[in-house]
Amino acid sequence: MKKYFLLLFSIFTFTFTFAQNYTVSGKVIEKSSSLPLEYATVSFTKSGTTELVTGGITDLEGKFNMELPAGKYDIKIEFISYKSVILKNQTITKNTQIPAVSLDFDSESLDEIIIRAETTEVQVRLDKKIYNIGKDLTTRGATVGDALSNVPSVTVDVEGGISLRGNENVRILINGRPSAIAGFGDTNALTQLPAEAIDRVEVITSPSSRYDAEGTAGILNIILKKEKTLGINGSVAFNLGYPINNSVTANVNVRTNKFNLFNTTGISYRDAPGNAFFDNTFENSQFSRTIENRDYNRLRKDFNTNLGIEYFLTENSSLTASGFYRTSVNEDDTQTVTRKFIQSNENEISLREQAEAEDGDRYQVALNYSNNFNQEGHKLTADFQYETRNEIQKTLITERNTFPNLQNFPSEEILNIQDRNDYLIQADYVLPIGKNAQFEAGYRGNFKNEITDYSLFTENLETGAFVLDSLLTNIFDYTENINAIYSQYGNKFGKFSFLLGLRLENTQLKGKIDSEFNDVDLSDIFGINIDSNFDKNYLGLFPTVNLIYELSESENVTLGYNRRINRPRGRFINPFPSRSSVTNVFQGNPDLDPAFANAFDLGYLKRWKKLTLTSSIYYQNETDAFERVQIKTGETINGIEVVRTIPINLATNERIGAEAGIIYNPAKWLRMNGSFNFFQFKTTGEFEGIDYGTTNNSWFTRYSAKVTLPSKIDWQTNIFYMGPSENSQTKSKGMLSIDLAISKDIINDNASIGVNVSDLLNTRKRKSFTNGNGFTSESEFQWRQRQITVSLTYRFNQKKNERQRNGRRNGGQDFEGDFEG
């Protein structure tokens, strides 16, 4: 009996042991960067067999968590284009957490990733969406500004101005930092940087506390390519275009086990012809109507190079030093023919010519120290960056009447010298706590000074000499100092994750106007209050809340809240007007205060096998919002009323909207994506007794399709439409733009040749109508005409899709902004 009892007990114990399920968890990371690999496959087979017991994929943090009976298993971790790892004879008799598993690139499997690398894909983080640009044919020979126009939620207007969800107050960062590469925040500089340099774009509509609070619309973080494979590799791209759009860009990377040397150098020669039309009517003026036809020719000659070296101090720490240099020579010629009417009779015709030459140099040096204390995300980074810019702009303006009689007006010579220096100091510390939690804290200091030395000389028609105009000659010295500290904490409980943060920023805005006139004189001259020596200080708290709930492995909901600031820039507070037009001028307002905004964002993402859907609803309330108002000054020049555009703090601006995007790959030969964004904004406020309140609905949509034809020929079509919009004074019409591109791989797939057409129908024009106080203005503006570009790209020691793949894993972890140098 005792024997039977012992046998029964043994059978029961044996059965219970193997019937009991235990949890096995772990994390999969990329070896070269220690970043998590999401959607890596983890499978458990009985040791020494091929019998699959269970399996699954890693989550957005590269983690897995699976249940299986006790036993001995072989654990296989694999991911496409990476070398698989097998952990053999793992005995599981209790809940087990295996050490982090590192996967390395498999150079022999590069050709397996064509579909994934060539398709724009989206990754969702708690505080951002990451768009890996992929192989976008329409950006070959294009610039970073052009490439951004293909990113969902982003629009680029006809002048190169960038907006996020229809809001132009967007912060542009390069590798997570304000940078000379992006022109110190001047988005026009992005038109000088080749699109080939981009790895990915992070659209951050609900920034965490790690990021600057600047930018009420959010942040666009442009991550540049940096090779991670060993050896020497790179590419050279040649572009020829009409109108003139010629450039050569080379990317070279040398990596060993001890250092990584990288360089991007480009030279370009571009002409960007454009045109504009203005039809203005006036009440109680000498001329009741003026019609302006304007032609632009802009010649751009640029050279830029970015050289850096990353030295690996240990397996977990590195020091990166980089330098950037850009020199540019711009030659702009503008001709404006103005027809002046009294009632319906044409009374005068005048010709205004403006020749502008601008030489500029920009430098940037940066140091970055990074120490990954372990593979779980415990790390410290420190940064120092110095940037400087010098620009000399010389302009000659001539004007004369050509009808009914020839009459010359005094010419103007303008000398505008700008010097700017920026310093950035930053430190970030990340500390994982337990299995899912993470704490982060840091400091950032931005210090900049910009001096604008503006001199205007007017011709004496009797002597021909140019005499200094003391009314407009001035030196404007502007300083902006920002000190910020932040901390944030994130955690995950099952399918729910959160990230809470708080940022404290102190902003000092200082300005000094060196002019012959005192404040009273300047106020009388410009019609607004002028403080020629101001020093403003603002201290603000900026909380952030980001939540995510995973409905399944391929579906989640996100909710974000953050407070933002919009600081007035130098051009917006310099009261001395522009001279691009005598009668239509832009004038800054030194009395501008920062605007503050509270923003909410509710997002939903769903992935199917061949389809990805992203969507969100957003709301923003901005106080002391900037609004550009147009006013008549009562002045006349050559008999024409002068209209000034002035930015003011105009009470509140409410914005609500919804957006949706789809990425669909129904077949290997067809890849499509599209997005739609609808928004409404409501402005309330008045200026000088005039109510500028308005409510406006607007929308934009884009669609892209890429087809792989026989003989390895790719065809891509991009369509973009901006719906009509309206503010307190101006109604803008809708705008359509279509881009086409075709490409073929040659020389054993080591090279590609392509042709793309930007703005196929030549319809990318801004058309608007303004109804002001005592005047109306109908206008049409085209910044750049239709462009045709032929490109040739040659890759050495680099397979067709290697460069897209290598950068794809730099997405960063859920709880941090992951700023890379």
CSV table of C-alpha atoms in Angstrom, one decimal, residues 227 229-235 251-256 259 261 795-798 802:
chain,number,residue,atom,x,y,z
A,227,GLU,CA,25.9,54.8,-40.1
A,229,THR,CA,27.9,49.2,-39.6
A,230,LEU,CA,31.6,48.5,-39.5
A,231,GLY,CA,33.9,49.5,-42.3
A,232,ILE,CA,33.9,52.2,-44.9
A,233,ASN,CA,30.6,52.9,-46.6
A,234,GLY,CA,28.6,55.8,-48.0
A,235,SER,CA,26.9,57.3,-51.0
A,251,ASN,CA,27.8,60.8,-47.2
A,252,VAL,CA,30.9,58.9,-46.0
A,253,ASN,CA,31.1,56.8,-42.8
A,254,VAL,CA,34.1,55.0,-41.4
A,255,ARG,CA,33.4,52.8,-38.4
A,256,THR,CA,35.7,50.5,-36.3
A,259,PHE,CA,35.4,54.9,-33.3
A,261,LEU,CA,33.8,58.8,-38.3
A,795,ARG,CA,26.4,53.6,-53.0
A,796,PHE,CA,29.7,52.0,-52.1
A,797,ASN,CA,30.1,49.1,-49.7
A,798,GLN,CA,26.4,49.6,-49.0
A,802,GLU,CA,21.1,49.2,-45.9
